[in-house]
Coordinates of C-alpha atoms in Angstrom, one line a residue:
Chain A
X173 CA 91.2 81.3 37.1
X174 CA 94.1 81.8 34.8
X175 CA 96.1 84.1 37.1
X176 CA 96.3 81.5 39.9
X177 CA 96.9 78.6 37.5
X178 CA 99.8 80.5 35.9
X179 CA 101.2 81.3 39.3
X180 CA 101.1 77.6 40.3
X181 CA 102.9 76.7 37.1
X182 CA 105.5 79.4 37.7
X183 CA 106.1 79.0 41.5
X184 CA 104.5 75.8 42.7
X185 CA 106.5 72.6 43.4
X186 CA 105.2 69.1 43.3
X187 CA 106.3 67.0 46.3
X188 CA 105.9 63.3 46.9
X189 CA 102.5 62.0 48.0
X190 CA 100.6 64.4 45.7
X191 CA 101.5 67.5 47.8
X192 CA 101.7 70.8 46.0
X193 CA 104.0 73.3 47.6
X194 CA 102.9 76.9 47.1
X195 CA 104.7 78.5 50.0
X196 CA 106.0 81.5 48.1
X197 CA 102.6 83.0 47.4
X198 CA 99.8 81.3 49.3
X199 CA 100.7 79.6 52.6
X200 CA 103.9 80.9 54.0
X201 CA 104.7 83.9 52.0
X202 CA 101.6 85.6 50.7
X203 CA 101.2 87.8 47.6
X204 CA 98.6 90.3 48.6
X205 CA 97.8 91.4 45.1
X206 CA 97.1 87.8 44.0
X207 CA 94.9 87.4 47.1
X208 CA 92.9 90.5 46.1
X209 CA 92.4 89.2 42.6
X210 CA 91.3 85.9 44.0
X211 CA 89.0 87.6 46.5
X212 CA 87.4 89.6 43.7
X213 CA 87.0 86.5 41.7
X214 CA 85.2 84.7 44.5
X215 CA 83.0 87.8 45.1
X216 CA 82.0 87.8 41.4
X217 CA 81.2 84.1 41.4
X218 CA 79.1 84.3 44.5
X219 CA 77.5 87.8 43.9
X220 CA 73.8 88.2 44.6
X221 CA 73.6 85.1 46.7
X222 CA 72.9 87.0 49.9
X223 CA 76.1 85.9 51.6
X224 CA 76.4 87.6 55.0
X225 CA 79.3 85.7 56.5
X226 CA 82.4 83.8 55.4
X227 CA 83.8 80.8 57.3
X228 CA 87.3 79.5 56.9
X229 CA 89.8 77.5 58.9
X230 CA 93.1 78.6 60.3
X231 CA 95.8 79.0 59.1
X232 CA 96.3 79.3 55.4
X233 CA 92.6 79.9 54.5
X234 CA 92.7 83.2 56.3
X235 CA 94.4 85.4 53.7
X236 CA 92.3 84.4 50.7
X237 CA 89.1 84.4 52.8
X238 CA 89.9 87.9 54.0
X239 CA 90.3 89.0 50.4
X240 CA 86.9 87.6 49.6
X241 CA 85.4 89.2 52.7
X242 CA 86.8 92.6 51.6
X243 CA 84.9 92.4 48.2
X244 CA 81.7 90.7 49.6
X245 CA 81.9 93.2 52.5
X246 CA 80.9 90.7 55.1
X247 CA 82.7 89.5 58.3
X248 CA 85.0 86.5 58.2
X249 CA 85.1 83.9 60.9
X250 CA 88.0 81.4 61.1
X251 CA 87.5 78.1 62.9
X252 CA 90.2 77.5 65.5
X253 CA 92.3 74.4 65.8
X254 CA 93.4 75.0 69.4
X255 CA 91.8 75.9 72.6
X256 CA 92.5 79.3 74.1
X257 CA 91.7 81.2 77.3
X258 CA 89.8 83.8 75.2
X259 CA 87.6 81.2 73.5
X260 CA 84.2 80.8 75.0
X261 CA 82.8 77.6 76.4
X262 CA 79.8 77.6 74.2
X263 CA 81.2 76.3 70.9
X264 CA 80.4 74.4 67.8
X265 CA 83.1 71.7 67.3
X266 CA 83.9 69.2 64.6
X267 CA 86.7 66.7 64.0
X268 CA 89.0 67.0 61.0
X269 CA 91.7 64.7 59.7
X270 CA 94.6 66.5 58.1
X271 CA 95.8 64.9 54.9
X272 CA 99.2 66.5 54.8
X273 CA 99.9 66.2 58.5
X274 CA 98.3 62.8 59.1
X275 CA 96.7 64.0 62.3
X276 CA 93.2 64.5 63.6
X277 CA 92.2 67.7 65.3
X278 CA 89.1 69.5 66.5
X279 CA 87.9 72.8 65.0
X280 CA 86.0 75.2 67.2
X281 CA 83.7 78.2 66.4
X282 CA 82.0 80.4 69.0
X283 CA 78.3 79.7 68.8
X284 CA 77.5 83.4 68.8
X285 CA 78.9 83.8 65.3
X286 CA 76.5 81.5 63.4
X287 CA 72.8 81.2 63.6
X288 CA 70.0 79.9 61.4
X289 CA 69.7 83.4 59.7
X290 CA 73.2 83.2 58.2
X291 CA 74.0 82.5 54.5
X292 CA 77.6 81.3 54.6
X293 CA 80.3 81.1 52.1
X294 CA 83.0 78.5 53.1
X295 CA 86.5 79.3 51.9
X296 CA 89.7 77.3 52.0
X297 CA 93.0 77.4 50.3
X298 CA 93.0 73.7 49.4
X299 CA 90.4 71.1 48.6
X300 CA 91.7 67.5 48.5
X301 CA 89.8 64.8 50.2
X302 CA 87.4 67.4 51.7
X303 CA 88.0 66.7 55.4
X304 CA 88.3 70.4 56.4
X305 CA 85.2 71.3 54.4
X306 CA 83.2 68.5 56.1
X307 CA 84.2 69.9 59.4
X308 CA 83.1 73.4 58.5
X309 CA 79.9 72.1 56.9
X310 CA 79.1 70.3 60.2
X311 CA 79.6 73.6 62.1
X312 CA 77.2 75.4 59.7
X313 CA 74.7 72.6 60.0
X314 CA 74.9 72.6 63.8
X315 CA 74.1 76.3 63.7
X316 CA 71.3 75.8 61.2
X317 CA 73.0 78.2 58.9
X318 CA 72.7 77.9 55.1
X319 CA 75.8 77.1 53.1
X320 CA 75.7 79.1 49.9
X321 CA 78.7 77.5 48.5
X322 CA 82.4 76.6 48.7
X323 CA 85.2 78.9 47.4
X324 CA 88.4 77.0 47.0
X325 CA 91.8 78.3 45.7
X326 CA 93.3 75.0 44.6
X327 CA 91.3 71.8 44.2
X328 CA 93.1 68.5 43.7
X329 CA 90.3 66.9 41.6
X330 CA 91.8 63.4 41.8
X331 CA 91.4 63.3 45.6
X332 CA 87.6 63.5 45.1
X333 CA 86.6 65.9 47.8
X334 CA 85.1 68.3 45.3
X335 CA 83.1 65.5 43.6
X336 CA 81.7 64.5 47.0
X337 CA 80.3 68.0 47.7
X338 CA 79.1 68.6 44.1
X339 CA 77.1 65.4 44.3
X340 CA 75.4 66.7 47.4
X341 CA 74.3 69.7 45.3
X342 CA 76.7 72.3 46.6
X343 CA 78.2 75.0 44.4
X344 CA 81.9 74.2 44.7
X345 CA 83.9 76.9 42.9
X346 CA 87.6 76.2 42.6
X347 CA 89.9 78.7 41.1
X348 CA 92.5 76.2 40.0
X349 CA 91.5 72.6 39.4
X350 CA 94.4 70.2 39.3
X351 CA 93.5 67.0 37.4
X352 CA 96.7 65.2 38.4
X353 CA 100.5 65.5 38.6
X354 CA 102.5 64.0 35.8
X355 CA 106.2 63.7 36.2
X356 CA 106.1 66.3 38.9
X357 CA 104.3 68.8 36.8
X358 CA 100.8 70.1 37.3
X359 CA 98.0 69.2 34.8
X360 CA 94.9 71.4 35.1
X361 CA 91.4 70.3 34.2
X362 CA 90.2 71.6 30.9
X363 CA 93.5 73.2 30.0
Chain B
X8 CA 93.9 105.2 65.9
X9 CA 90.5 106.3 67.1
X10 CA 88.6 103.8 64.9
X11 CA 90.3 100.8 66.6
X12 CA 90.1 102.3 70.1
X13 CA 86.4 103.0 69.6
X14 CA 85.8 99.4 68.4
X15 CA 87.7 98.1 71.4
X16 CA 85.5 100.1 73.7
X17 CA 82.4 99.0 71.9
X18 CA 83.1 95.3 71.4
X19 CA 86.1 94.3 73.5
X20 CA 85.7 92.4 76.8
X21 CA 88.3 92.5 79.7
X22 CA 88.9 89.0 81.1
X23 CA 90.8 88.1 84.2
X24 CA 94.7 88.2 84.1
X25 CA 94.7 91.3 81.9
X26 CA 93.4 89.6 78.8
X27 CA 91.4 91.6 76.3
X28 CA 88.9 89.6 74.3
X29 CA 88.5 91.0 70.8
X30 CA 87.1 87.9 69.1
X31 CA 84.3 89.6 67.3
X32 CA 86.4 91.8 65.1
X33 CA 90.1 90.8 65.3
X34 CA 91.0 87.3 66.2
X35 CA 88.1 84.9 65.6
X36 CA 85.6 86.9 63.6
X37 CA 87.4 89.5 61.5
X38 CA 85.9 92.8 60.2
X39 CA 87.6 93.2 56.8
X40 CA 86.8 97.0 56.5
X41 CA 88.4 97.6 59.9
X42 CA 91.4 95.6 58.8
X43 CA 91.7 97.7 55.7
X44 CA 91.6 100.9 57.7
X45 CA 94.3 99.6 60.0
X46 CA 96.4 98.4 57.0
X47 CA 96.1 101.9 55.4
X48 CA 97.1 103.5 58.8
X49 CA 100.2 101.2 59.0
X50 CA 101.1 102.0 55.4
X51 CA 100.8 105.8 56.1
X52 CA 102.9 105.6 59.2
X53 CA 105.7 103.5 57.5
X54 CA 105.5 105.2 54.1
X55 CA 108.8 106.0 52.4
X56 CA 110.8 103.7 54.6
X57 CA 111.7 101.3 51.8
X58 CA 109.8 98.4 53.3
X59 CA 109.9 95.4 50.9
X60 CA 108.5 92.7 53.2
X61 CA 106.2 92.2 56.1
X62 CA 106.8 89.5 58.8
X63 CA 104.0 88.4 61.1
X64 CA 103.2 85.3 63.1
X65 CA 100.3 82.9 62.7
X66 CA 97.5 83.1 63.5
X67 CA 95.8 86.3 64.4
X68 CA 98.5 88.6 63.0
X69 CA 97.8 87.4 59.5
X70 CA 94.6 89.4 58.7
X71 CA 96.0 92.8 59.8
X72 CA 99.4 92.1 58.3
X73 CA 97.7 91.3 55.0
X74 CA 95.8 94.6 55.1
X75 CA 99.2 96.4 55.6
X76 CA 100.7 94.3 52.8
X77 CA 97.9 95.4 50.4
X78 CA 98.6 99.1 51.0
X79 CA 102.4 98.8 51.1
X80 CA 102.2 96.5 48.1
X81 CA 104.8 94.1 49.5
X82 CA 104.7 90.3 50.2
X83 CA 103.8 89.1 53.7
X84 CA 105.5 86.2 55.4
X85 CA 104.0 84.5 58.4
X86 CA 106.2 82.6 60.8
X87 CA 104.8 79.2 61.5
X88 CA 104.3 77.6 64.9
X89 CA 104.1 74.0 63.7
X90 CA 106.2 71.8 61.5
X91 CA 104.8 70.7 58.1
X92 CA 105.7 68.3 55.3
X93 CA 105.7 71.3 53.0
X94 CA 108.1 73.3 55.2
X95 CA 111.7 73.2 54.1
X96 CA 114.6 72.0 56.2
X97 CA 116.5 75.2 55.9
X98 CA 114.8 77.4 58.4
X99 CA 115.3 80.3 60.7
X100 CA 113.8 79.4 64.1
X101 CA 113.2 81.1 67.4
X102 CA 111.6 80.2 70.7
X103 CA 108.5 82.2 71.9
X104 CA 106.6 82.0 75.2
X105 CA 102.9 82.6 74.8
X106 CA 101.5 84.9 77.6
X107 CA 97.8 83.9 77.2
X108 CA 98.5 80.2 76.5
X109 CA 101.3 79.7 79.0
X110 CA 103.3 77.6 76.6
X111 CA 106.6 77.8 74.8
X112 CA 106.7 77.2 71.1
X113 CA 109.2 77.4 68.2
X114 CA 108.5 79.7 65.2
X115 CA 109.9 78.8 61.8
X116 CA 110.5 80.8 58.7
X117 CA 112.0 79.4 55.5
X118 CA 115.4 81.0 55.0
X119 CA 114.7 81.8 51.3
X120 CA 112.2 84.5 52.4
X121 CA 114.6 86.8 54.2
X122 CA 118.1 88.1 53.3
X123 CA 120.4 90.9 54.3
X124 CA 118.8 93.0 51.5
X125 CA 115.4 93.1 53.2
X126 CA 113.8 96.0 55.0
X127 CA 111.2 94.4 57.2
X128 CA 108.1 95.7 58.9
X129 CA 107.1 93.3 61.7
X130 CA 103.3 93.3 62.4
X131 CA 101.3 91.6 65.1
X132 CA 97.8 91.9 66.6
X133 CA 99.0 92.3 70.2
X134 CA 102.0 93.5 72.0
X135 CA 102.2 92.7 75.7
X136 CA 105.4 91.4 77.1
X137 CA 107.0 91.3 73.6
X138 CA 107.8 87.6 73.4
X139 CA 106.5 87.2 69.9
X140 CA 108.3 90.3 68.7
X141 CA 111.5 89.1 70.2
X142 CA 111.1 85.8 68.2
X143 CA 110.5 87.7 65.0
X144 CA 113.3 90.1 65.7
X145 CA 115.6 87.1 66.1
X146 CA 114.6 85.7 62.8
X147 CA 115.3 89.0 61.0
X148 CA 118.6 89.3 62.8
X149 CA 119.6 85.7 61.8
X150 CA 118.9 86.7 58.2
X151 CA 120.8 90.0 58.5
X152 CA 117.6 91.8 57.4
X153 CA 116.9 95.4 58.6
X154 CA 113.9 95.8 60.9
X155 CA 112.2 99.1 59.8
X156 CA 109.7 99.0 62.7
X157 CA 106.9 97.3 64.5
X158 CA 103.3 97.8 63.6
X159 CA 101.0 96.7 66.4
X160 CA 97.2 96.7 66.5
X161 CA 96.8 96.7 70.3
X162 CA 99.6 97.4 72.8
X163 CA 99.1 96.6 76.5
X164 CA 101.5 99.3 77.6
X165 CA 101.6 98.1 81.3
X166 CA 103.2 94.8 80.2
X167 CA 106.3 96.7 79.0
X168 CA 107.0 95.0 75.7
X169 CA 106.7 98.2 73.8
X170 CA 109.0 100.0 76.2
X171 CA 111.6 97.4 75.8
X172 CA 111.8 97.8 72.0
X173 CA 111.5 101.6 72.0
X174 CA 114.5 101.8 74.3
X175 CA 116.4 99.7 71.8
X176 CA 115.6 102.5 69.3
X177 CA 112.9 100.8 67.2
X178 CA 109.9 102.6 65.8
X179 CA 107.1 100.8 67.6
X180 CA 103.8 102.1 66.2
X181 CA 100.7 100.8 68.1
X182 CA 97.2 101.7 66.9
X183 CA 95.6 101.3 70.3
X184 CA 97.7 101.8 73.4
X185 CA 96.1 100.4 76.5
X186 CA 97.5 102.0 79.7
X187 CA 95.6 99.7 82.0
X188 CA 92.3 98.0 82.8
X189 CA 90.3 99.7 85.6
X190 CA 87.2 97.8 86.8
X191 CA 87.1 95.7 83.7
X192 CA 87.2 98.8 81.4
X193 CA 89.9 99.8 79.0
X194 CA 91.9 103.0 79.7
X195 CA 93.8 104.2 76.7
X196 CA 97.0 106.2 76.9
X197 CA 96.6 109.9 76.2
X198 CA 92.9 109.7 76.0

């Protein structure tokens, strides 16, 4: 998606350890018009797939997932990383390792939100090694829900998470595919 | 806002300790069409105030704040509750006590996102004792930014946070104002 790639080139910063900082439009400050364009793009790609629910993970997946939910006109559920007094006891859980934060955490989804009748689009802002997607995949599998595909804003291709899910037969649609970082600049795949 | 009040009556659950559970449309599962309606309503209320930025706090403020950002056509910044390798060193910070989680945490905003030229709308999903709003207010004050008002989805009037800010002269606009809970049912102000 050229709009997102151009924005990454314009406003993104490459940090050490292959980290791309996109805090001025995606995960600290959010550009709502860009989110809407991305949501429309996801909805176009996954149109006519019978999607009835979106699953994402807090925190920075929420804005782009909501934009997709607007255009697909389906509810959005975000998996929670922390316990809460308002969270039910009857939960699907999965363990996730954070690449940028070097920590392991548990994600939680109330069981009432996913059943074997659901066709789920999983959305996240980044796909690197794929740990967060594995956690969300596990939650859908526990519910018996069908995963229609993965909608990703930015995929770091060289970290192989996308490859892992594509080999399993999933439709992994990434709006910006970063092949690698060369001298602190972003090189996109096929561009 | 009748649409939100009706939804609370239909889908909300009153838990012990004056906690309202709205996990099926606001803070675990999100109804995107409801969010858009709420965003439009905020934009109408705060139209012509020169707002150029929205500030909210992760996590459950993000969806409704993004809806408001769409209609006001301004960027949205969410204050972060955790440190991160992508977060700059040059931050505004404030301490916040969570009413539901009984913990204190620090919120962080990159200094580059707020200056004395900004007219800020602060948005959050809940207003109870006002701790989160006090933290966000502090961040705007540190930046010298003007706070145009507060846009709140659900205010628990009996916990007096709204009263505190109104007495200071702020425009606190709450879409659903809960006067109290009687026998586990919600009683709205003026309804």
